[in-house]
CSV table of N, CA and C in Angstrom, one decimal:
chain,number,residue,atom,x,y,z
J,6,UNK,N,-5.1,7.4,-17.8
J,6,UNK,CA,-3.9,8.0,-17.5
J,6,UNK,C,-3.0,7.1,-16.7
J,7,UNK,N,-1.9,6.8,-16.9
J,7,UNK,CA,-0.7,6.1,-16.4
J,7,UNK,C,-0.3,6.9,-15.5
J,8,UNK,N,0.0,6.7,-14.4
J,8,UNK,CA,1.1,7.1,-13.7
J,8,UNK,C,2.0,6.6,-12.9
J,9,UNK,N,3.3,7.2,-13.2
J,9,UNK,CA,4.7,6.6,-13.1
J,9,UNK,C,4.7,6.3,-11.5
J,10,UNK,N,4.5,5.3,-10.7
J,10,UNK,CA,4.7,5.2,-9.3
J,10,UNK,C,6.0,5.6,-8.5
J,11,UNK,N,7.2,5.1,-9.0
J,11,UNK,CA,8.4,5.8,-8.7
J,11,UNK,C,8.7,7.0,-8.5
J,12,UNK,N,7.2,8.3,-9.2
J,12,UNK,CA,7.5,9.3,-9.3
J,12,UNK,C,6.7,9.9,-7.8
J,13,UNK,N,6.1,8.8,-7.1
J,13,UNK,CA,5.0,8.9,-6.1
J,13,UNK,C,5.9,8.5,-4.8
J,14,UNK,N,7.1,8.0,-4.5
J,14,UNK,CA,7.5,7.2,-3.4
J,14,UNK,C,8.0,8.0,-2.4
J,15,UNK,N,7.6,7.9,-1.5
J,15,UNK,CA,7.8,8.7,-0.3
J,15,UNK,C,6.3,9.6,0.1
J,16,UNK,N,5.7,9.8,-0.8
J,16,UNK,CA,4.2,10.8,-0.3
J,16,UNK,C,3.5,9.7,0.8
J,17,UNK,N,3.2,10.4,2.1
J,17,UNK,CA,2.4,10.1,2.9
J,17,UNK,C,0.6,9.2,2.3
J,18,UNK,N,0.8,8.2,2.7
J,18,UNK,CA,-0.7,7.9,2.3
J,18,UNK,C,-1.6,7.7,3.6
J,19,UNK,N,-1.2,7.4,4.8
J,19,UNK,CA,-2.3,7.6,5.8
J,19,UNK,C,-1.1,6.7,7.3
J,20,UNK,N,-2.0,6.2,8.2
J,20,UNK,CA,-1.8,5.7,9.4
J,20,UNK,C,-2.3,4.0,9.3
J,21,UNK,N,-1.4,3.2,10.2
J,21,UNK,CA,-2.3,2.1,10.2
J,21,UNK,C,-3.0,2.3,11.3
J,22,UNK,N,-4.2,1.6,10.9
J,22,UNK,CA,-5.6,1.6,11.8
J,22,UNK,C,-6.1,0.4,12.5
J,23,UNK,N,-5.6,-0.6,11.9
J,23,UNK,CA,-6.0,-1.7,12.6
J,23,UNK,C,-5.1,-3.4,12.4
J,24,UNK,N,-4.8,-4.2,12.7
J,24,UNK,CA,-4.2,-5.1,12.4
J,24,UNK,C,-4.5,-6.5,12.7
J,25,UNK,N,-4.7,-7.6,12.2
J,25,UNK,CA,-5.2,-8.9,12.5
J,25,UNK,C,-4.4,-10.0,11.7
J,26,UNK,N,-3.3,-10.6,12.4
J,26,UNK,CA,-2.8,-11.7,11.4
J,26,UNK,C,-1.5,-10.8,10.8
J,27,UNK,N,-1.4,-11.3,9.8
J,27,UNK,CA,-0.7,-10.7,8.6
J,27,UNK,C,-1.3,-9.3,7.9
J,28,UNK,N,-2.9,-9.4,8.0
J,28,UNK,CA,-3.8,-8.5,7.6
J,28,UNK,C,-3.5,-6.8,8.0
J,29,UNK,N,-3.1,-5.6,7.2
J,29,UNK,CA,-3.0,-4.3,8.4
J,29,UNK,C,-4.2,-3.3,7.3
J,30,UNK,N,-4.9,-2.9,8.4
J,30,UNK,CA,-5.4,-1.7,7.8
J,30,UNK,C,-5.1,0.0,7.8
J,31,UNK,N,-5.2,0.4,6.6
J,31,UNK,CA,-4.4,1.8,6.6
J,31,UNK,C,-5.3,2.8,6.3
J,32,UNK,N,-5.6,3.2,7.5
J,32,UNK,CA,-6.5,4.9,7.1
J,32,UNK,C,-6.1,5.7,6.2
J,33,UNK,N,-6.5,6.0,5.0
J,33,UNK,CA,-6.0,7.1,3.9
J,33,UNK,C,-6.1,8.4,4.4
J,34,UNK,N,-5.1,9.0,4.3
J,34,UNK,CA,-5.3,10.5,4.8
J,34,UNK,C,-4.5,11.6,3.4
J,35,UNK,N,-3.7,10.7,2.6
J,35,UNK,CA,-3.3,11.4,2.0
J,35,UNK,C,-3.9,10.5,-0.1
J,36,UNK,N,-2.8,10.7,-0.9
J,36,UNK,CA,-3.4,9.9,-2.2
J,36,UNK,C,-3.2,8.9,-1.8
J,37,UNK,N,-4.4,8.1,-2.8
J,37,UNK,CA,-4.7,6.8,-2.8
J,37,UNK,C,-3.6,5.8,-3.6
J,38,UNK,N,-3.0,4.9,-3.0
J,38,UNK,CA,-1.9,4.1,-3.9
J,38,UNK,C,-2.3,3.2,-4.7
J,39,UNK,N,-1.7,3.2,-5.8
J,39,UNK,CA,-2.5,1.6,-6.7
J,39,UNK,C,-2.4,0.4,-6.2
J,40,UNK,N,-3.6,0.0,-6.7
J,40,UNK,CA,-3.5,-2.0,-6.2
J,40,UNK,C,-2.1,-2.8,-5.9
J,41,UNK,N,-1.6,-3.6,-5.2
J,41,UNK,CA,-0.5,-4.3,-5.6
J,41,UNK,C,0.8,-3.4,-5.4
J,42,UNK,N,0.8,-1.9,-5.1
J,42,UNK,CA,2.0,-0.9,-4.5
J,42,UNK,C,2.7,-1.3,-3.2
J,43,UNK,N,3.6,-1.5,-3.0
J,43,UNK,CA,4.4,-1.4,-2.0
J,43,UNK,C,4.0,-0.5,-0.8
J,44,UNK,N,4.1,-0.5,0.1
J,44,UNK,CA,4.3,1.1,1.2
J,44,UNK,C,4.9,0.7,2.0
J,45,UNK,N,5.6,1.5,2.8
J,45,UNK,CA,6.5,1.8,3.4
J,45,UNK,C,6.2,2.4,4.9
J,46,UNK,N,6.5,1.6,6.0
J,46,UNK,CA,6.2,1.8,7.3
J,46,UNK,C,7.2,3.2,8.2
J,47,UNK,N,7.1,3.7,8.5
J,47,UNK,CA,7.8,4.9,9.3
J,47,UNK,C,8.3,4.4,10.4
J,48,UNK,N,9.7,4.2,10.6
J,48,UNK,CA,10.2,3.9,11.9
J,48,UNK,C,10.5,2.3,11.7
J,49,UNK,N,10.3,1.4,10.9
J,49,UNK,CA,10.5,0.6,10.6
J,49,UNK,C,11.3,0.3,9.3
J,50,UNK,N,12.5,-0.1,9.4
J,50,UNK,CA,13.1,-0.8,8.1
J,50,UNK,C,12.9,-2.0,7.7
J,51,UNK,N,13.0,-2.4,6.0
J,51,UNK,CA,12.7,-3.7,5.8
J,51,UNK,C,11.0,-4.1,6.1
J,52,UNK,N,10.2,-3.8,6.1
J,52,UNK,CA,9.1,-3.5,6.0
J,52,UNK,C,8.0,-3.4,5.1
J,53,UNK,N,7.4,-3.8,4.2
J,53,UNK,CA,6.5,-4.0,3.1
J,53,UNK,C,5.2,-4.3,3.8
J,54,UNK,N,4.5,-3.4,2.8
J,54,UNK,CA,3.1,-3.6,3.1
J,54,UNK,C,2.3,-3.5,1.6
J,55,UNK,N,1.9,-4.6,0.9
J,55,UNK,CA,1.2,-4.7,-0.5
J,55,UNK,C,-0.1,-4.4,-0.4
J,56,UNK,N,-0.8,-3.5,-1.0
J,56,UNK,CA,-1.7,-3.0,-1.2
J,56,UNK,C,-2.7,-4.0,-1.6
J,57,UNK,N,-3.6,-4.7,-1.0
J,57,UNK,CA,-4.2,-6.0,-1.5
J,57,UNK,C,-5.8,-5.1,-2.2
J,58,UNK,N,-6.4,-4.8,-1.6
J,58,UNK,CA,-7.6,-3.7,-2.2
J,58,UNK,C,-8.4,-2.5,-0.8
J,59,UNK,N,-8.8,-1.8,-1.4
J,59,UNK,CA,-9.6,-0.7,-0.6
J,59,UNK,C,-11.1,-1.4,-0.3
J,60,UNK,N,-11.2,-0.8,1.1
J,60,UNK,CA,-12.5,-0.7,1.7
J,60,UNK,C,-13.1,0.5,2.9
J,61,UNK,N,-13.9,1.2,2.6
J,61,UNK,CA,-14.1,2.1,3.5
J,61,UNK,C,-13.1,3.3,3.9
J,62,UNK,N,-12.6,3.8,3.2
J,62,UNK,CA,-12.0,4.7,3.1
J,62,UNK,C,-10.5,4.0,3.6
J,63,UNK,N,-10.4,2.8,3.6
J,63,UNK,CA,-9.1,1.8,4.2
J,63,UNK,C,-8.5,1.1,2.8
J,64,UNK,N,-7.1,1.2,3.3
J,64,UNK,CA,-6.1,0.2,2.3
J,64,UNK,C,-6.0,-1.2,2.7
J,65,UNK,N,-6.3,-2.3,2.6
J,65,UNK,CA,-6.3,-3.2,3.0
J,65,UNK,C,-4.9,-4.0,2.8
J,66,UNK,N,-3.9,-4.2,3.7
J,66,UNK,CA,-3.0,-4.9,2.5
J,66,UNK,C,-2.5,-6.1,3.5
J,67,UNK,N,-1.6,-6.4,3.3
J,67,UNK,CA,-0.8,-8.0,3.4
J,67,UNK,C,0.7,-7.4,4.2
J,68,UNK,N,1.1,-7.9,5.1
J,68,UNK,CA,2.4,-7.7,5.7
J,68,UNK,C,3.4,-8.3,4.9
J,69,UNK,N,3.9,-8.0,4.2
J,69,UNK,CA,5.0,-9.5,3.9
J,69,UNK,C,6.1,-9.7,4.7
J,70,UNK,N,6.4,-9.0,5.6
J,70,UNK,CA,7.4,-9.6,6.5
J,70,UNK,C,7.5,-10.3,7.7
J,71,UNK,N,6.3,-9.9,8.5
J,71,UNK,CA,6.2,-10.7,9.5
J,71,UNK,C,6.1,-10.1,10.9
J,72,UNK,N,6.6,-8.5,11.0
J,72,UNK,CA,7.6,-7.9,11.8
J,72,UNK,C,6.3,-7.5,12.7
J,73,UNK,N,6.9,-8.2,14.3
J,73,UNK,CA,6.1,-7.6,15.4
J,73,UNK,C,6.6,-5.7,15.4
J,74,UNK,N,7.3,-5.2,14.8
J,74,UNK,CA,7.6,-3.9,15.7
J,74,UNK,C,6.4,-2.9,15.1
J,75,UNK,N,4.9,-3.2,14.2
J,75,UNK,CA,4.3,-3.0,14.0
J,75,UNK,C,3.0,-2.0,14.7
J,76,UNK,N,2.9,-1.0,14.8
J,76,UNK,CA,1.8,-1.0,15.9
J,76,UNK,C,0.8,0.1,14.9
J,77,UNK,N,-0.5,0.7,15.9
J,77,UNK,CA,-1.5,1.0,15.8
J,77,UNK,C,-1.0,2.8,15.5
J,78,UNK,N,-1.0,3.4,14.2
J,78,UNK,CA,-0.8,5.0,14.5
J,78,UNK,C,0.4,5.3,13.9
J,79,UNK,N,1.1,4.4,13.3
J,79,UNK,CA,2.5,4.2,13.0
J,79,UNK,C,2.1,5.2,11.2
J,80,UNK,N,2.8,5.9,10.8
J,80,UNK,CA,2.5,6.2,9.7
J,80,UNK,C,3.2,5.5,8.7
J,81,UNK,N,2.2,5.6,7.0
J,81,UNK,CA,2.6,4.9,6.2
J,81,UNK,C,2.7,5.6,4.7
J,82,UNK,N,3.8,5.5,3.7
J,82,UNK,CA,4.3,5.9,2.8
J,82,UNK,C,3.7,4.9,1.5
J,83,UNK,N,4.0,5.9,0.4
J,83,UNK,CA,4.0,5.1,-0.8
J,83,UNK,C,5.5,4.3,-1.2
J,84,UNK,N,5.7,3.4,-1.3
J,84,UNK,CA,7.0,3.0,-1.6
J,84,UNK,C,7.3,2.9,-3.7
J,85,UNK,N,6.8,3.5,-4.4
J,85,UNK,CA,6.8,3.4,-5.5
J,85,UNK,C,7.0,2.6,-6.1
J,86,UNK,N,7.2,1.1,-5.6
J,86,UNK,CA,7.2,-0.5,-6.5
J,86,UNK,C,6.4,-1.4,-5.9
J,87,UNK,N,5.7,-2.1,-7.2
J,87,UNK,CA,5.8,-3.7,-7.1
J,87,UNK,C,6.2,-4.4,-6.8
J,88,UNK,N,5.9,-5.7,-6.5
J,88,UNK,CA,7.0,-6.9,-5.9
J,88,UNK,C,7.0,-7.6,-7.3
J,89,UNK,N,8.1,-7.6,-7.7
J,89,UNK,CA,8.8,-8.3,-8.6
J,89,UNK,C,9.4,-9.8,-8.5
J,90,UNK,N,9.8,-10.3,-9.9
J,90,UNK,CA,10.3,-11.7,-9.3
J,90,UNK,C,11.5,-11.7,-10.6
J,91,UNK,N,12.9,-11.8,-10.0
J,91,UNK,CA,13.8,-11.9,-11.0
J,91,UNK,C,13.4,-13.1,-11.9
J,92,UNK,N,14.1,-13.0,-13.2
J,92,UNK,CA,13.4,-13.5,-14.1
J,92,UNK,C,15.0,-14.2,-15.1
J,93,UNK,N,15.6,-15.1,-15.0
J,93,UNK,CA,16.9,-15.8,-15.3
J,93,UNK,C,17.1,-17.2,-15.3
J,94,UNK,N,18.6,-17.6,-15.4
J,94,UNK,CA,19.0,-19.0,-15.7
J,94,UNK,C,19.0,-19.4,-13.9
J,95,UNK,N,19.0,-18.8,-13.0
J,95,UNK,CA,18.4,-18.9,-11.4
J,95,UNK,C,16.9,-19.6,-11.4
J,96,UNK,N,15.8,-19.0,-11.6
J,96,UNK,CA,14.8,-18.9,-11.5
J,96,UNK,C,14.1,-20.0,-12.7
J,97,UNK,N,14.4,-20.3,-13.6
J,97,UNK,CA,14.0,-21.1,-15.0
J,97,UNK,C,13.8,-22.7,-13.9
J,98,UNK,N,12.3,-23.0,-14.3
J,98,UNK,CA,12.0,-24.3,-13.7
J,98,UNK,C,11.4,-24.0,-12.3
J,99,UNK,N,11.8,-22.9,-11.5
J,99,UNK,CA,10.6,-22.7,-10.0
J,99,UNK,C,9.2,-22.4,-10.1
J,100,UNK,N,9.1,-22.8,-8.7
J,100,UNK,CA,7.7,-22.5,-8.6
J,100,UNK,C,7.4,-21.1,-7.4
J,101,UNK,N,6.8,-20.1,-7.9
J,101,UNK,CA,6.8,-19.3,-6.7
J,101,UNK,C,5.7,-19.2,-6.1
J,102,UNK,N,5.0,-18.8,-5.0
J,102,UNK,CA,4.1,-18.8,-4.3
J,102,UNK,C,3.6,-17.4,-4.1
């Protein structure tokens, strides 16, 4: 079964629980988000957190921004996208990382 992520964004998926590096872990308390989903920090704008994989009832994911305003208890959302990469006469010949 498919389902439409966009139609998921904004539902609570849990709390972060722990943090190391770039690394944050997210206690699930609510549904589980798909691999590679976006989420969305509370109290924080500009914010991304990529779903890298599950462990132990934890979302394991990747910061992509960088942002100290981060803390322990902070709650976290589904953001209903992927990170995408425009795809044009810009982009023809790069290398992304």
């Amino acid at each position: 079964m498919v389902v439409d992520m966009a139609t998921r964004k904004g539902q609570p998926v849990g709390e972060i629980a722990g943090m190391r590096a770039l690394t944050v872990e997210v206690k699930m308390t609510g549904e589980k988000p798909q691999a590679r989903e976006l989420l969305d920090v509370e109290g924080v704008e500009d914010l991304f957190l990529e779903v890298n994989y599950f462990r132990n009832g934890m979302a394991i994911c990747l910061n992509l921004n960088n942002t100290p305003g981060l803390r322990v208890g902070q709650k976290v959302s589904r953001g209903g996208v992927q990170v995408t990469v425009p795809v044009g006469e810009n982009t023809t010949g790069r290398v992304f990382n």
